[in-house]
mmCIF file of C-alpha atoms and ligand atoms in Angstrom:
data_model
loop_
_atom_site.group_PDB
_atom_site.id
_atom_site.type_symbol
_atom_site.label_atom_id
_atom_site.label_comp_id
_atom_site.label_asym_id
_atom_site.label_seq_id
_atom_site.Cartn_x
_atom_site.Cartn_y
_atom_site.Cartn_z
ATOM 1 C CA UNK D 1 -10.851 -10.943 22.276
ATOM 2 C CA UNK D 2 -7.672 -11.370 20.034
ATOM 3 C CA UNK D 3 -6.067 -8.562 19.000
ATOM 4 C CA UNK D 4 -2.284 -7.722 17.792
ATOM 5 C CA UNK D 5 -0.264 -6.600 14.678
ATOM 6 C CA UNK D 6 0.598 -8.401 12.042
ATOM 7 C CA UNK D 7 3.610 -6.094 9.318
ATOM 8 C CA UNK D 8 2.991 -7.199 5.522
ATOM 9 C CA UNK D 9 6.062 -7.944 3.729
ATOM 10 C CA UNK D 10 7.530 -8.633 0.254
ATOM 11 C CA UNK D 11 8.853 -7.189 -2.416
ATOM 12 C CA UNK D 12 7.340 -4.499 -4.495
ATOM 13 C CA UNK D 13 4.408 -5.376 -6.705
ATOM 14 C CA UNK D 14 3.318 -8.985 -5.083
ATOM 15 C CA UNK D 15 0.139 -7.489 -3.850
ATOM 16 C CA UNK D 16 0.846 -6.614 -0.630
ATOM 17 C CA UNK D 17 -1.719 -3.866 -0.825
ATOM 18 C CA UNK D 18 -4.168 -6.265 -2.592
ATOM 19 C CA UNK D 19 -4.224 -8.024 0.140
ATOM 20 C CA UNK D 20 -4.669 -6.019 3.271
ATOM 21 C CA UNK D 21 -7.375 -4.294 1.138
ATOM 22 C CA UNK D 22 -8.925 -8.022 0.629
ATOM 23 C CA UNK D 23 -8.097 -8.916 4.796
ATOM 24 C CA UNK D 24 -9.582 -5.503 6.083
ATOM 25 C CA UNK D 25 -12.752 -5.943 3.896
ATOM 26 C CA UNK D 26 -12.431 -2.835 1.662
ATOM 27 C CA UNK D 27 -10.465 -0.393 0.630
ATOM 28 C CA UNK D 28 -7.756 1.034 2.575
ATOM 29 C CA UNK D 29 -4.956 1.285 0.629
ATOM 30 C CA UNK D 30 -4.068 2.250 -3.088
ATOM 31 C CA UNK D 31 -2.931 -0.276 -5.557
ATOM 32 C CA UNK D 32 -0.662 -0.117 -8.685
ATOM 33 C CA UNK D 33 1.051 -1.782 -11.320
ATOM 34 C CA UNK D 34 3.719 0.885 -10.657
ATOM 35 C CA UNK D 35 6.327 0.532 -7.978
ATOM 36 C CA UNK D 36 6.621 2.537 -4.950
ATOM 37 C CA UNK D 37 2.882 2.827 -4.923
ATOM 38 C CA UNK D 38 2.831 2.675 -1.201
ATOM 39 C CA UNK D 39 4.613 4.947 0.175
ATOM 40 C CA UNK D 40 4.011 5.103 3.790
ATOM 41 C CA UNK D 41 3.258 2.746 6.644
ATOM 42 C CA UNK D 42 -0.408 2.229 6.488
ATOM 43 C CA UNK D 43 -3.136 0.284 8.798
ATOM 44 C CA UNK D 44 -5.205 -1.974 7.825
ATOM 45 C CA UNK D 45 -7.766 -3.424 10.177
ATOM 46 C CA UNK D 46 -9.705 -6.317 10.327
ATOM 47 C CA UNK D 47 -12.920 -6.331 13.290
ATOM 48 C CA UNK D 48 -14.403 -9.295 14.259
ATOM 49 C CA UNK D 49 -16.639 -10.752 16.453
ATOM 50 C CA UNK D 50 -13.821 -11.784 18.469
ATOM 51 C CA UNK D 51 -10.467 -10.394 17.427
ATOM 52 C CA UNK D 52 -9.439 -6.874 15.601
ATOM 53 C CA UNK D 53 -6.730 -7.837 13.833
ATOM 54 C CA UNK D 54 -4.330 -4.524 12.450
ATOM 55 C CA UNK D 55 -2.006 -5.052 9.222
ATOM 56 C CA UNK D 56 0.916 -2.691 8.568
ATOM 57 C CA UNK D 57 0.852 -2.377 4.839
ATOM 58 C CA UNK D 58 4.280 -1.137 4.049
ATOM 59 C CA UNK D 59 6.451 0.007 1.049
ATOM 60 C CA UNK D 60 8.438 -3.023 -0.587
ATOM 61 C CA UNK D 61 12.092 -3.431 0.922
ATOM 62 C CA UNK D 62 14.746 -1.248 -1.062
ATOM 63 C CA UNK D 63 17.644 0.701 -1.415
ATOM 64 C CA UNK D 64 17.565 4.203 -0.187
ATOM 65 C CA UNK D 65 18.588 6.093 -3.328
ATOM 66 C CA UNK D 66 16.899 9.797 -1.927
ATOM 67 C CA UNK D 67 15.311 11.491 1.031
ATOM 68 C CA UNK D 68 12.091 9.410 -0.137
ATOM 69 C CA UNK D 69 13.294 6.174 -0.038
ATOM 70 C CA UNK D 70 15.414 6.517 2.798
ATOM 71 C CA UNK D 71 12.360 7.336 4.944
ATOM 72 C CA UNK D 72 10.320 4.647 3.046
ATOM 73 C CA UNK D 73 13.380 1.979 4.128
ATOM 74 C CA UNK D 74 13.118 3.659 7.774
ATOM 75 C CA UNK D 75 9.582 3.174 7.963
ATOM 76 C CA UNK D 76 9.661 -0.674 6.882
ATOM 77 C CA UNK D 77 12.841 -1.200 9.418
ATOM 78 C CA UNK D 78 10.814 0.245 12.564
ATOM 79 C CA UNK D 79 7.310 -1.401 11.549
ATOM 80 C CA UNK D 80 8.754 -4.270 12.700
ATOM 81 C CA UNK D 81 9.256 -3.934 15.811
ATOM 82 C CA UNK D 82 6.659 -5.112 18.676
ATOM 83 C CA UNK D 83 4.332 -7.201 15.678
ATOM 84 C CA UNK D 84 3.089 -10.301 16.430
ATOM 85 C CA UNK D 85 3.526 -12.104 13.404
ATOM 86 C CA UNK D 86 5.154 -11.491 9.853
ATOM 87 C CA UNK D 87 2.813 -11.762 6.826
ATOM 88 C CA UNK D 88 5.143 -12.932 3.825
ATOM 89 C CA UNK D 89 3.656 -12.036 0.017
ATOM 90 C CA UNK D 90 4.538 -14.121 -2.420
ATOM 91 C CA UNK D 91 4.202 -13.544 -6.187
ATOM 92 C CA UNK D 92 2.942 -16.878 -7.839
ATOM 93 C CA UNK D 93 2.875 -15.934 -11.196
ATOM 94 C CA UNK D 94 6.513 -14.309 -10.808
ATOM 95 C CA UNK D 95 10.034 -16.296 -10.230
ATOM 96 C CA UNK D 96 10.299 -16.475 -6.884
ATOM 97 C CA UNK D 97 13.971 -15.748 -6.102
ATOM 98 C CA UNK D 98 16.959 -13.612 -4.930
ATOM 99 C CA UNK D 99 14.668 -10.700 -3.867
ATOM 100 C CA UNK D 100 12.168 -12.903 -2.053
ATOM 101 C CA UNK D 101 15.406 -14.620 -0.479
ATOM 102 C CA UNK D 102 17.006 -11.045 0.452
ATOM 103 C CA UNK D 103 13.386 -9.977 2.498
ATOM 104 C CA UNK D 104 13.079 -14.223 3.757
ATOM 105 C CA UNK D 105 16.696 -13.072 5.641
ATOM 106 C CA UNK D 106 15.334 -10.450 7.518
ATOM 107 C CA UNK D 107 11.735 -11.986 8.235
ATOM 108 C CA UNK D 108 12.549 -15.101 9.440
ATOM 109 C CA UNK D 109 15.300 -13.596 12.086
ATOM 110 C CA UNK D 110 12.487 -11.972 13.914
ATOM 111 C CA UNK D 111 11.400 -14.495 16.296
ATOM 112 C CA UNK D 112 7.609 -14.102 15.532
ATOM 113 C CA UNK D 113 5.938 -16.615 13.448
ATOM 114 C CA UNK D 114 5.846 -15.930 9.556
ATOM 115 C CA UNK D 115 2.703 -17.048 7.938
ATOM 116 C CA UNK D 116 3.569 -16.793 3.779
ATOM 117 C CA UNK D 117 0.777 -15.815 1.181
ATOM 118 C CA UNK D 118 1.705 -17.221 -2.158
ATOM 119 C CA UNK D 119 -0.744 -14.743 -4.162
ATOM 120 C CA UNK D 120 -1.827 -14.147 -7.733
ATOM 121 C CA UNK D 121 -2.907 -17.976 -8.158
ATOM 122 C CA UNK D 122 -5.990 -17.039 -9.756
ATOM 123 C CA UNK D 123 -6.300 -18.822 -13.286
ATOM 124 C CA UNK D 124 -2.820 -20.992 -12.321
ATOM 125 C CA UNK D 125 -3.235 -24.414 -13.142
ATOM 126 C CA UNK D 126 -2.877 -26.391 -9.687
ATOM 127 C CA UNK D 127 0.846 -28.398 -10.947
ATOM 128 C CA UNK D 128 1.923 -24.959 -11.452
ATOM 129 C CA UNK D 129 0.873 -23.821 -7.805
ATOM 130 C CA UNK D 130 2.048 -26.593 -6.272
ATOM 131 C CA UNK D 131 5.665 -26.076 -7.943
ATOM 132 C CA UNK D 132 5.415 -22.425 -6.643
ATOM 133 C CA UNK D 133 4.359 -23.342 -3.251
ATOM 134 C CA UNK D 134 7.498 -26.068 -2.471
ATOM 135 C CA UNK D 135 9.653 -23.014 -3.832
ATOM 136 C CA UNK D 136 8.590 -20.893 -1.260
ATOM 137 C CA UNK D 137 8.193 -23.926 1.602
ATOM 138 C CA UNK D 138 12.290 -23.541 1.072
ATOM 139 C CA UNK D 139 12.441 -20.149 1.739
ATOM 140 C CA UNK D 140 12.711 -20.229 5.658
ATOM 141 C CA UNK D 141 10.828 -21.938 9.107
ATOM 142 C CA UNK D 142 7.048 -20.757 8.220
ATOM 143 C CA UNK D 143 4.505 -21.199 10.292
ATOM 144 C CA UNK D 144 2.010 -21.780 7.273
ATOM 145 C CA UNK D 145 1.741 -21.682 4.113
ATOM 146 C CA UNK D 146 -1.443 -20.200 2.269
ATOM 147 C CA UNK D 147 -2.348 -20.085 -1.375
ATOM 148 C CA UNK D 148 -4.249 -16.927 -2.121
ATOM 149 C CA UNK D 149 -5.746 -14.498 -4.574
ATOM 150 C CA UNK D 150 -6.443 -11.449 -3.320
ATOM 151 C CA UNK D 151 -8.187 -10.362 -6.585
ATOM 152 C CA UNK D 152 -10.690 -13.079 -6.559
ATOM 153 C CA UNK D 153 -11.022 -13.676 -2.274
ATOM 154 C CA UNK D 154 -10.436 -17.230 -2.346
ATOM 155 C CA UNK D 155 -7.850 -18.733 0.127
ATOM 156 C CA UNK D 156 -8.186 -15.066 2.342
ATOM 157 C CA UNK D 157 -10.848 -15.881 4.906
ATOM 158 C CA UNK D 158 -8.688 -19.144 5.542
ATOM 159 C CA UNK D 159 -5.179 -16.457 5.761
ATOM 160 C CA UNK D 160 -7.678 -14.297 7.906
ATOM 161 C CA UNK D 161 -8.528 -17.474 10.437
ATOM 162 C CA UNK D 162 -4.875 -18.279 10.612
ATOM 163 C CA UNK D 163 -3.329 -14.919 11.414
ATOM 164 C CA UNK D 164 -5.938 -13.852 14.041
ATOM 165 C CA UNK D 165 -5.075 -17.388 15.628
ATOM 166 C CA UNK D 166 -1.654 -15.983 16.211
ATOM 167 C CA UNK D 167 -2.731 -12.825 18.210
ATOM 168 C CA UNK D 168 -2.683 -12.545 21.845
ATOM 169 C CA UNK D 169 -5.876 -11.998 24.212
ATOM 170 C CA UNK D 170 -5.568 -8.275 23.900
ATOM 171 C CA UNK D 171 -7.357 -5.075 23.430
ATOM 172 C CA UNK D 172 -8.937 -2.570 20.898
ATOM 173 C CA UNK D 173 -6.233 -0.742 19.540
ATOM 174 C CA UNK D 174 -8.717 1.040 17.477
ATOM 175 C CA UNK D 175 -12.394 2.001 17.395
ATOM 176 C CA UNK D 176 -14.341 -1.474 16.288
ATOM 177 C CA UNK D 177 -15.918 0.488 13.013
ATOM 178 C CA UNK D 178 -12.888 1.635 11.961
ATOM 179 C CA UNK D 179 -10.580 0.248 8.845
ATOM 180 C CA UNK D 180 -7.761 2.288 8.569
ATOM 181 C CA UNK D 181 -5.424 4.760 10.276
ATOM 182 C CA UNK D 182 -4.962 7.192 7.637
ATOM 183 C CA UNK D 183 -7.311 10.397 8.254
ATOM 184 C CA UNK D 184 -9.929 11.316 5.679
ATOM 185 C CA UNK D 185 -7.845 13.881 4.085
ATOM 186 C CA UNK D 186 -4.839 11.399 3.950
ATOM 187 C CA UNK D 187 -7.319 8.884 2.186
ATOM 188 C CA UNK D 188 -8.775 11.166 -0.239
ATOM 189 C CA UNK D 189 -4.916 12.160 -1.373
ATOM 190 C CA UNK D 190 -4.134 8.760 -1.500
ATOM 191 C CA UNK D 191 -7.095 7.942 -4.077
ATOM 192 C CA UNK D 192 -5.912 10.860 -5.881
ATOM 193 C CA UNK D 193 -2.102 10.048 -6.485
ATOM 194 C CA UNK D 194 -3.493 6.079 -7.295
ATOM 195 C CA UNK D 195 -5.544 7.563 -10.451
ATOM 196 C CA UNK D 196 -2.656 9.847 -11.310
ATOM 197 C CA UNK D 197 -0.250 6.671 -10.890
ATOM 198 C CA UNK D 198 -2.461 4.797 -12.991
ATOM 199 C CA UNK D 199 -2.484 7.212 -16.107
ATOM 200 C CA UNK D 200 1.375 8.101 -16.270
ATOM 201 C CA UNK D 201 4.229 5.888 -17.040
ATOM 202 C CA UNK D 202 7.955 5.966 -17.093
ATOM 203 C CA UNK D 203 9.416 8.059 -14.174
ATOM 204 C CA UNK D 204 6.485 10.694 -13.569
ATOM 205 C CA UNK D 205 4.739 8.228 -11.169
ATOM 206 C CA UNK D 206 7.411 8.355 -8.709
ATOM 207 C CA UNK D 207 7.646 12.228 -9.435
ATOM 208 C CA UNK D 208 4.074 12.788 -8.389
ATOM 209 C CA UNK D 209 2.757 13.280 -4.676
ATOM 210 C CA UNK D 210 -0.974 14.536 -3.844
ATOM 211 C CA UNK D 211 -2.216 16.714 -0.852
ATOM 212 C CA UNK D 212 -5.881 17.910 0.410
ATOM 213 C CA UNK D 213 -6.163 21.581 0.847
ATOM 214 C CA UNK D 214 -9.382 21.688 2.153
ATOM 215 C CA UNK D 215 -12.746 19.492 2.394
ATOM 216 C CA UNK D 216 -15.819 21.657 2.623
ATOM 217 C CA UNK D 217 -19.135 20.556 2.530
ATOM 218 C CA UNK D 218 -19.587 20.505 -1.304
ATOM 219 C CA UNK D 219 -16.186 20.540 -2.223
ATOM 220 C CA UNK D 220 -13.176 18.810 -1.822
ATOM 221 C CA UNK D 221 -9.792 21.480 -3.065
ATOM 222 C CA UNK D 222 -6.496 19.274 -3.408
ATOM 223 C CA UNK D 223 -3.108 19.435 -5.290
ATOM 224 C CA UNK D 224 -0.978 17.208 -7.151
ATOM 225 C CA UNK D 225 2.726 18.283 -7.102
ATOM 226 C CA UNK D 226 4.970 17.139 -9.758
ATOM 227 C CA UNK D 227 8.965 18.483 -10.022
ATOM 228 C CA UNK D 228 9.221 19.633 -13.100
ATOM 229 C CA UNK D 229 7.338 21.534 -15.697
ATOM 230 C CA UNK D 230 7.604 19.264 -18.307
ATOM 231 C CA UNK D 231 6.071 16.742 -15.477
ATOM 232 C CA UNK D 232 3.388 19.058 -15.135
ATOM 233 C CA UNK D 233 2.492 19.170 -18.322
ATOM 234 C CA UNK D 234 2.076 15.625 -18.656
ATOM 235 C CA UNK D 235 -0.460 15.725 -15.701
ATOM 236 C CA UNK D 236 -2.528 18.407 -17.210
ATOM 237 C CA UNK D 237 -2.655 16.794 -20.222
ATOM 238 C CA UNK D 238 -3.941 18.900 -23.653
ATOM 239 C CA UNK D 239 -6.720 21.645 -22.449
ATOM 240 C CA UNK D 240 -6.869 19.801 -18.719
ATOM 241 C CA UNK D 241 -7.931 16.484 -20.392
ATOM 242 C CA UNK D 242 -5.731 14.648 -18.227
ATOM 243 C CA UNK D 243 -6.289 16.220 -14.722
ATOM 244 C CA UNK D 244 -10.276 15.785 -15.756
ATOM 245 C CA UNK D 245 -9.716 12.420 -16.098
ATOM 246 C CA UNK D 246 -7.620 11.821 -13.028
ATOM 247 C CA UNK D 247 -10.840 13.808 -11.081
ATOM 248 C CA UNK D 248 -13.192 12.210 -12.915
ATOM 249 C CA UNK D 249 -11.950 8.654 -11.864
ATOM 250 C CA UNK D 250 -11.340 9.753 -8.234
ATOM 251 C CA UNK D 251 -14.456 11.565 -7.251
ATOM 252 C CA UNK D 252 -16.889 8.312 -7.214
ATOM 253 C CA UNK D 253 -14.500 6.929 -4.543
ATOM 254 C CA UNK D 254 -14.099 10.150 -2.718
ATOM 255 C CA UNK D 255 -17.968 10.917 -2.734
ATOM 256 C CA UNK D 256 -18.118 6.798 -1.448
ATOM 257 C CA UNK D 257 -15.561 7.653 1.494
ATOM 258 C CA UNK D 258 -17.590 10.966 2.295
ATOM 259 C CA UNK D 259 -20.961 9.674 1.829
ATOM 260 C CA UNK D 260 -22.407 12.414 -0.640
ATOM 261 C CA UNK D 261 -21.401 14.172 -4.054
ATOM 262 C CA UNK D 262 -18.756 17.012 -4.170
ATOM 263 C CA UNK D 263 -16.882 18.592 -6.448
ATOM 264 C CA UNK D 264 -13.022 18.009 -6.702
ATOM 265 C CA UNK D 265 -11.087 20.978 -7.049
ATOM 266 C CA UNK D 266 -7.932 19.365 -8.205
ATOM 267 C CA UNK D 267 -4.845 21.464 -9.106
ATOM 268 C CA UNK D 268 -1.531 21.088 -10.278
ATOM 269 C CA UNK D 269 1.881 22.214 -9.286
ATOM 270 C CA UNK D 270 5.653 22.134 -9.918
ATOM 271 C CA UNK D 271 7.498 21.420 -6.671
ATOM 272 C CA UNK D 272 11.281 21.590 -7.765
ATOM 273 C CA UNK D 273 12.959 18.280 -5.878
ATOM 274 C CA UNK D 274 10.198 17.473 -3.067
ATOM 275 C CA UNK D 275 11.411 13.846 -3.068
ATOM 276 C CA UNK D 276 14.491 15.614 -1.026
ATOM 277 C CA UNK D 277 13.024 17.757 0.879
ATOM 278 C CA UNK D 278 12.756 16.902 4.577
ATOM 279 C CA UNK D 279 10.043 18.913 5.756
ATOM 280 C CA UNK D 280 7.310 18.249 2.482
ATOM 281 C CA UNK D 281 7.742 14.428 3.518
ATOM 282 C CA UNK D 282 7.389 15.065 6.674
ATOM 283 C CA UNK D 283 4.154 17.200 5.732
ATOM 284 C CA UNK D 284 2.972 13.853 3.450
ATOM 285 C CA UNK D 285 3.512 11.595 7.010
ATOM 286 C CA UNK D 286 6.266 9.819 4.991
HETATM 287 N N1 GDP B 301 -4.024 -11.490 -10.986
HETATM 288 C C1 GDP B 301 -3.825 -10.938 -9.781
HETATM 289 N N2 GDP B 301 -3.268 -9.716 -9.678
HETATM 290 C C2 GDP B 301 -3.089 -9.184 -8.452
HETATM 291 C C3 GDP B 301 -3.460 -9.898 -7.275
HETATM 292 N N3 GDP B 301 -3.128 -9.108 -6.198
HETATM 293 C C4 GDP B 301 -2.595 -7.970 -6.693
HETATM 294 N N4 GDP B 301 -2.567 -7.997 -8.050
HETATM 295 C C5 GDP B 301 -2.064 -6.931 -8.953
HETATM 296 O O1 GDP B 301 -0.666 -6.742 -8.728
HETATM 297 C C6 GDP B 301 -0.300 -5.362 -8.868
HETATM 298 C C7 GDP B 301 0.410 -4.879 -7.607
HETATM 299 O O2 GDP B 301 -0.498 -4.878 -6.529
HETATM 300 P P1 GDP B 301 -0.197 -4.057 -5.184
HETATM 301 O O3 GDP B 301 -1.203 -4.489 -4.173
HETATM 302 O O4 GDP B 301 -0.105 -2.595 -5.458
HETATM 303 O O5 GDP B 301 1.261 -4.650 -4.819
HETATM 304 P P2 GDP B 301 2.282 -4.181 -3.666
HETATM 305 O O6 GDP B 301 3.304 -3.328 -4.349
HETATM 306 O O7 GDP B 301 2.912 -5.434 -3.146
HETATM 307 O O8 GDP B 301 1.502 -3.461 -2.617
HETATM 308 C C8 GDP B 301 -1.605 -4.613 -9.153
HETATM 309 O O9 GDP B 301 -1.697 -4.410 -10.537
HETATM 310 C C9 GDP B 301 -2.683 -5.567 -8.639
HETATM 311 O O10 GDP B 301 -3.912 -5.399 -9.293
HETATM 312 C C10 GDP B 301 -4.061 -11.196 -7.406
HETATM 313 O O11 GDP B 301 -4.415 -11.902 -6.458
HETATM 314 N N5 GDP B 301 -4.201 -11.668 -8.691
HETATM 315 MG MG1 MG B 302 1.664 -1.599 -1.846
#
């Protein structure tokens, strides 16, 4: 049995989140076109036959400009510590440059090996992969170098092989069904805030935050906290239609996770600066 962890890095938006979801063989965490979509440190496990092998999914290296960030930075800084190997994300369809180079300083110091995922090759023509690939080959001492979509599947089976070659003889770290550390509740907030991220624009995304009050046997009552009215207004959209639509998008997945229809209470709520507040991101498990 191989088992061991493996922290997912890159910057923001290069499918990092994609690609655990595509590794652990469904979905464990949410997936945006906006940044900061993950938040928090989240596991992402892969059981096999012979290995369970455990992803740290983790919010793209930044900044700190608030409370939020600053515990988002914090997060990626300690998930690096006792890991067994570094997977790298590349973009292939982006430029890969100064902010690849800025996280290839701090992955390749580790002294574990760094296995590099150039993703998003799906519908590249091959000269333009292979231009993108020597780019990143220059980017630090990998210890491979795989091509991947994590849309389509194709080249992750083959990143799958290679990373769960690099784990130890070990133990279970988790129970063998499970595919994810986050608990129920934490998932069903998670699917939430993804539908809400994917119908705003502009800053209310980073504004918005989602919590589960309570999951009863028919229903499921949760909240999504914006800071400002104006925010708020946005998510409720004219006569509800936008918090319908963010619940109406959201409850197939939830009643998938659950494994039987509910209905989704979903509410929201003006919380004045929660991005700074200490003890509401400790509440989220940021
Ligand atoms: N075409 C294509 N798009 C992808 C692929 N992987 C991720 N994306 C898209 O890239 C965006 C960012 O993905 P996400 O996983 O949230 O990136 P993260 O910020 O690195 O975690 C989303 O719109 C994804 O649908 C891929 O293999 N091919
Ligand atoms: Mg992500």
């Amino acid at each position: 049995m191989k088992s061991g962890f493996v922290a997912v890095a890159g910057r923001p938006n290069v499918g990092k989140s994609t690609l655990v979801n595509a590794l652990a063989g469904g979905k464990v965490a949410i997936v945006s076109d906006k940044p900061q979509t993950t938040r928090r440190r989240i596991f992402g496990i892969s059981n096999g036959d012979d290995h369970q092998l455990v992803l740290a999914d983790l919010p793209g290296f930044q900044r700190p400009r608030d409370a939020l960030t600053e515990h988002m930075q914090r997060t990626v800084d300690s998930s690096f510590e006792d890991i067994d190997a570094v997977l790298f994300v590349l973009d292939a369809r982006a430029r890969i440059g100064a902010g690849d180079r800025y996280i290839a300083q701090r992955v390749f110091s580790r002294g574990v090996p760094v296995v590099i995922a150039l993703n998003k090759v799906d519908r590249l023509k091959p000269g333009h992969i292979a231009t993108q690939m020597n780019t990143a080959s220059r980017l630090g001492d990998f210890h491979a170098l795989h091509p991947v979509s994590a849309k389509t599947g194709e080249g992750v089976d083959e990143l799958r092989d290679e990373l769960v070659e690099l784990l130890p003889e070990g133990p279970l770290y988790f129970p063998a069904e499970q595919r994810t550390d986050l608990s129920v509740d934490e998932q069903i907030a998670e699917l939430i805030r993804e539908k809400a991220l994917q119908l705003t624009r502009d800053e209310v995304p980073h504004s918005i935050t989602a919590e589960v009050e309570e999951v009863e046997e028919k229903v499921v009552r949760a909240s999504l906290y914006v800071e400002t009215d104006s925010q708020k207004q946005i998510l409720v959209g004219k006569g509800g239609s936008m918090v319908r639509e963010i619940g109406t998008r959201a409850r197939p997945e939830i009643e998938a996770l659950l494994g039987h229809p509910v209905f989704l209470d979903l509410q929201v709520k003006v919380r004045p600066r929660w991005r700074r507040d200490e003890r509401m991101l400790e509440r989220l498990g940021i």
